[in-house]
Amino acid sequence: MTIRAPFRSPRGISAVVALLAVGAAGCSDVVDSAKNGATKAARQRSVFSLSTGDCYNPNSEKIEGEALAIELVPCDEPHRGQVVGEFNIEEKGGFPGDEAVTAIADERCPAEAGEFAPDTWALPEGVGLSYYTPTAESWATGDRAVSCTYTKESGEFTGSLKAGAKSLKPEQKTYLNGANAVYDALWMNQPEAENVEEDLEGYKAQADAVATALDAHLDGLRGIEGTETGKLRSRLEETAGHWKDAAKASDAEAFYVAYDPAFTGLDPNDTVAARKELGLATTVPADDAEVWAS
């Protein structure tokens, strides 16, 4: 699973360009255009000034690429992104490279986002995790900051995504922590090779990671009362067995035999009833629905 990662621009550089087109439009249209342009210009901020909770609009339609500045907007107005966490890279010495910086953000940002908005099912459709990271040039000036954001690839959403873990009931937090860890283990350990035959050990390692996460999830579910939660727990206990079989597969054929029911057992549609019982969002994200539908 690819996570988009916009890059930070060199520190101290900012560019604000307001284009006010005056054509054949009527006077009121010209005034409105001028007001909108002036508001957008006044809201321009350096990407280095972003703070957790800030809602913003990128100045480019493209999410990826170097950014010099963003438009900071009130969260109750339509916007494309919100900062959901920040941290500094502790690496010392020279710039470790774009891939290394991205790998650090890949590891840290999901946890930061999970604290800000634990239930990814409650996010607006089309919103995904992205981040601003240092470039080689900004690194040389001392920049080590990473801003984790939820950004909508196209279109806008309104309102803050803030729904911190502290606002959850204990059973909701337990469920989400466990479920999120399972799917993180699945996607974050996905081998690059498309065929199991090309990297059996890599796929077995992924299966082992998922099985371990499932065991932890099941431990949490055993402490939650509820008919539907109990049914889900029983299904996941069987699913965990399939993942363990896949992790111990002696060859690719044995892996495939175990993997099919293991993957099917993680179908998010099978968790809807338990989520409803726990008072959590019940609409399967479109991307997840598409993966399991295929």
C-alpha positions as MATLAB code, in Angstrom:
seq = 'MTIRAPFRSPRGISAVVALLAVGAAGCSDVVDSAKNGATKAARQRSVFSLSTGDCYNPNSEKIEGEALAIELVPCDEPHRGQVVGEFNIEEKGGFPGDEAVTAIADERCPAEAGEFAPDTWALPEGVGLSYYTPTAESWATGDRAVSCTYTKESGEFTGSLKAGAKSLKPEQKTYLNGANAVYDALWMNQPEAENVEEDLEGYKAQADAVATALDAHLDGLRGIEGTETGKLRSRLEETAGHWKDAAKASDAEAFYVAYDPAFTGLDPNDTVAARKELGLATTVPADDAEVWAS';
ca = [
       0.000    0.000    0.000;
       1.532    3.300   -1.083;
       1.227    6.322    1.193;
       1.637    9.696   -0.434;
       4.456   11.742    1.048;
       4.763   15.404    0.033;
       8.196   16.898    0.657;
       9.048   19.996    2.673;
      10.756   22.885    0.945;
      13.940   24.593    2.206;
      13.349   26.535    5.423;
      12.690   30.223    5.159;
      11.558   30.147    1.529;
       7.990   31.132    0.817;
       6.171   32.370   -2.215;
       2.712   33.852   -2.375;
       1.221   34.644   -5.730;
      -2.287   36.051   -5.938;
      -3.725   36.113   -9.425;
      -6.759   38.336   -9.761;
      -8.201   37.957  -13.229;
     -10.283   40.897  -14.438;
     -11.985   40.028  -17.688;
     -15.438   40.448  -19.055;
     -17.043   39.551  -15.740;
     -19.393   41.956  -14.013;
     -18.243   44.349  -11.297;
     -19.591   42.235   -8.432;
     -17.773   39.183   -9.766;
     -14.537   41.142   -9.916;
     -14.992   42.344   -6.321;
     -15.774   38.840   -5.092;
     -12.757   37.468   -6.921;
     -10.552   40.158   -5.413;
     -11.854   39.450   -1.901;
     -11.289   35.716   -2.307;
      -7.801   36.294   -3.631;
      -6.950   38.667   -0.799;
      -8.263   36.207    1.803;
      -6.236   33.366    0.308;
      -3.099   35.504    0.260;
      -3.610   36.612    3.866;
      -3.931   32.993    4.964;
      -0.650   31.855    3.434;
       1.724   30.225    5.909;
       5.058   28.450    5.618;
       4.777   24.676    5.786;
       7.181   24.937    8.722;
       4.537   26.738   10.800;
       2.024   23.880   10.716;
       0.773   22.608   14.083;
      -1.312   19.590   15.071;
      -4.982   20.356   14.497;
      -4.409   22.945   11.749;
      -6.704   22.690    8.739;
      -5.259   23.791    5.412;
      -5.385   23.789    1.633;
      -2.312   22.921   -0.443;
      -1.450   25.565   -3.028;
      -1.206   22.895   -5.698;
      -3.835   20.468   -6.928;
      -1.209   17.739   -6.677;
      -0.631   16.259   -3.229;
       2.891   15.046   -3.911;
       5.898   17.319   -4.537;
       7.772   20.095   -2.796;
       5.642   22.638   -0.949;
       6.643   26.198   -0.175;
       3.521   27.374    1.580;
      -0.041   26.347    2.380;
      -3.329   28.171    2.970;
      -4.305   27.915    6.627;
      -8.107   27.871    6.975;
     -10.648   27.561    9.815;
     -11.683   23.927   10.169;
     -15.363   24.814    9.807;
     -14.652   25.944    6.230;
     -14.096   23.488    3.347;
     -10.476   22.300    3.188;
      -8.381   19.445    1.853;
      -6.158   18.574    4.785;
      -5.639   18.627    8.541;
      -2.445   18.106   10.524;
      -2.969   15.122   12.823;
       0.461   14.781   14.421;
       4.050   16.005   14.453;
       7.434   14.693   15.503;
      11.121   15.370   14.958;
      13.475   12.881   13.331;
      16.235   12.097   15.825;
      18.734   11.232   13.115;
      22.054   13.066   13.352;
      24.644   13.777   10.682;
      23.930   14.197    6.988;
      20.609   13.815    5.215;
      19.763   10.086    5.278;
      17.936   10.240    1.954;
      14.324   10.560    0.851;
      13.637    6.829    1.194;
      14.960    6.696    4.752;
      12.979    9.784    5.782;
       9.839    8.383    4.176;
      10.348    5.063    5.984;
      10.477    6.899    9.318;
       7.265    8.768    8.482;
       5.648    5.496    7.340;
       6.350    4.032   10.762;
       5.530    7.013   12.979;
       2.638    8.803   11.266;
       0.043    6.007   11.562;
       0.515    6.056   15.352;
       0.264    9.851   15.471;
      -2.882    9.763   13.337;
      -4.306    6.992   15.515;
      -4.118    9.209   18.582;
      -5.808   12.099   16.765;
      -8.527   10.132   14.949;
      -8.515    6.480   16.116;
     -11.398    5.218   13.972;
     -10.379    5.410   10.318;
     -13.864    4.281    9.318;
     -15.195    7.613   10.576;
     -12.997    9.613    8.189;
     -14.579   11.336    5.159;
     -14.391    9.287    1.977;
     -11.183    9.848    0.041;
      -9.144   11.087    3.015;
      -5.770    9.384    3.385;
      -2.583    9.725    5.384;
       0.215   11.895    3.977;
       3.039   13.959    5.404;
       5.441   16.826    4.973;
       9.047   15.736    5.486;
      12.474   17.440    5.297;
      14.357   17.687    2.014;
      18.129   17.521    1.684;
      18.233   21.332    1.524;
      16.054   21.934    4.588;
      17.900   19.212    6.514;
      21.111   21.191    6.062;
      19.449   24.147    7.831;
      18.460   22.005   10.832;
      14.989   20.919    9.760;
      14.008   17.561   11.256;
      10.229   18.037   11.538;
       7.602   15.730   10.073;
       3.975   16.859    9.897;
       1.514   13.966    9.563;
      -1.717   14.945    7.828;
      -4.991   13.511    6.656;
      -5.498   14.857    3.150;
      -8.264   14.466    0.601;
      -6.807   13.715   -2.822;
      -9.625   15.512   -4.615;
     -12.456   17.650   -3.310;
     -12.785   19.021    0.210;
     -14.275   18.156    3.582;
     -15.596   20.335    6.397;
     -14.963   20.117   10.110;
     -12.135   18.810   12.271;
     -11.244   15.129   12.221;
     -10.259   15.316   15.879;
     -11.703   12.426   17.850;
      -8.901   11.625   20.236;
      -8.406    8.333   22.007;
      -9.281   10.012   25.315;
     -12.864   10.523   24.113;
     -13.404    6.804   23.526;
     -14.988    4.331   25.912;
     -12.525    1.679   27.164;
     -14.072   -1.079   25.047;
     -14.038    1.123   21.933;
     -10.376    1.985   22.432;
      -9.471   -1.653   23.040;
     -11.256   -2.757   19.880;
      -9.748   -0.050   17.679;
      -6.224   -0.543   19.012;
      -6.425   -4.238   18.233;
      -8.140   -3.969   14.859;
      -5.865   -1.175   13.629;
      -2.794   -3.161   14.624;
      -4.003   -6.179   12.628;
      -4.494   -4.248    9.409;
      -1.263   -2.316    9.954;
       0.549   -5.649   10.263;
      -1.040   -6.806    7.017;
      -0.235   -3.766    4.894;
       2.989   -2.535    6.466;
       4.600   -5.953    5.978;
       3.455   -6.496    2.407;
       6.392   -7.953    0.403;
       7.389   -6.161   -2.783;
       7.327   -9.389   -4.789;
       3.916   -9.979   -6.365;
       4.242  -13.777   -6.286;
       4.778  -15.914   -3.217;
       7.201  -18.093   -5.175;
       9.526  -15.094   -5.537;
       9.665  -14.340   -1.794;
       8.152  -17.106    0.310;
      10.066  -16.034    3.413;
       8.813  -12.459    3.045;
       5.200  -13.603    2.822;
       5.666  -15.961    5.770;
       7.045  -13.044    7.788;
       3.970  -11.005    6.896;
       1.712  -13.868    7.983;
       3.587  -14.173   11.273;
       3.182  -10.432   11.920;
      -0.570  -10.625   11.243;
      -0.933  -13.722   13.451;
       0.856  -11.968   16.306;
      -1.340   -8.885   15.954;
      -4.450  -11.068   15.843;
      -3.477  -12.832   19.058;
      -3.174   -9.440   20.789;
      -6.500   -8.321   19.288;
      -8.192  -11.487   20.522;
      -6.849  -10.919   24.025;
      -8.532   -7.528   24.013;
     -11.806   -8.858   22.595;
     -12.061  -11.450   25.377;
     -12.528   -8.602   27.826;
     -15.431   -7.060   25.890;
     -18.985   -8.225   26.445;
     -21.519   -8.397   23.626;
     -23.146  -11.003   21.388;
     -21.758   -9.678   18.102;
     -18.332   -9.055   19.568;
     -18.303  -12.660   20.758;
     -19.213  -13.896   17.256;
     -16.412  -11.791   15.768;
     -13.952  -13.163   18.309;
     -14.835  -16.731   17.338;
     -14.333  -15.982   13.631;
     -11.015  -14.270   14.274;
      -9.753  -17.169   16.387;
     -10.229  -19.405   13.355;
      -8.652  -16.773   11.116;
      -5.627  -16.501   13.394;
      -5.078  -20.244   12.970;
      -4.942  -19.851    9.194;
      -2.385  -17.039    9.465;
      -0.241  -19.218   11.739;
      -0.440  -22.039    9.185;
       0.652  -19.616    6.465;
       3.572  -18.452    8.610;
       4.764  -22.077    8.924;
       4.151  -23.078    5.296;
       6.824  -25.391    3.887;
       6.348  -24.219    0.313;
       4.358  -21.776   -1.828;
       1.507  -24.226   -2.407;
       0.996  -24.751    1.319;
       1.120  -21.000    1.823;
      -1.607  -20.378   -0.752;
      -3.855  -23.011    0.839;
      -3.624  -21.254    4.220;
      -3.574  -17.699    2.900;
      -6.912  -17.783    1.101;
      -9.074  -18.337    4.230;
      -6.655  -16.223    6.286;
      -7.129  -13.161    4.094;
     -10.868  -13.760    3.662;
     -11.159  -13.952    7.438;
     -10.069  -10.318    7.722;
     -12.901   -9.052    5.503;
     -13.930   -5.774    7.206;
     -17.561   -6.398    6.275;
     -17.575   -9.155    8.896;
     -16.803   -6.611   11.624;
     -19.735   -4.273   10.950;
     -22.148   -5.907   13.426;
     -19.583   -5.833   16.247;
     -18.721   -2.221   15.460;
     -22.393   -1.274   15.625;
     -22.688   -3.021   18.970;
     -19.699   -1.024   20.240;
     -21.060    2.300   18.947;
     -18.358    2.769   16.287;
     -18.608    3.812   12.621;
     -20.117    1.056   10.469;
     -19.425    2.127    6.875;
     -16.562    0.132    5.386;
     -14.053    2.528    3.765;
     -14.337    2.375   -0.029;
     -10.705    1.314   -0.525;
     -11.056   -1.592    1.888;
     -14.385   -2.640    0.393;
     -12.803   -2.742   -3.062;
      -9.851   -4.859   -1.901;
     -11.980   -7.572   -0.326;
     -14.577   -7.450   -3.107;
     -11.883   -8.482   -5.561;
];
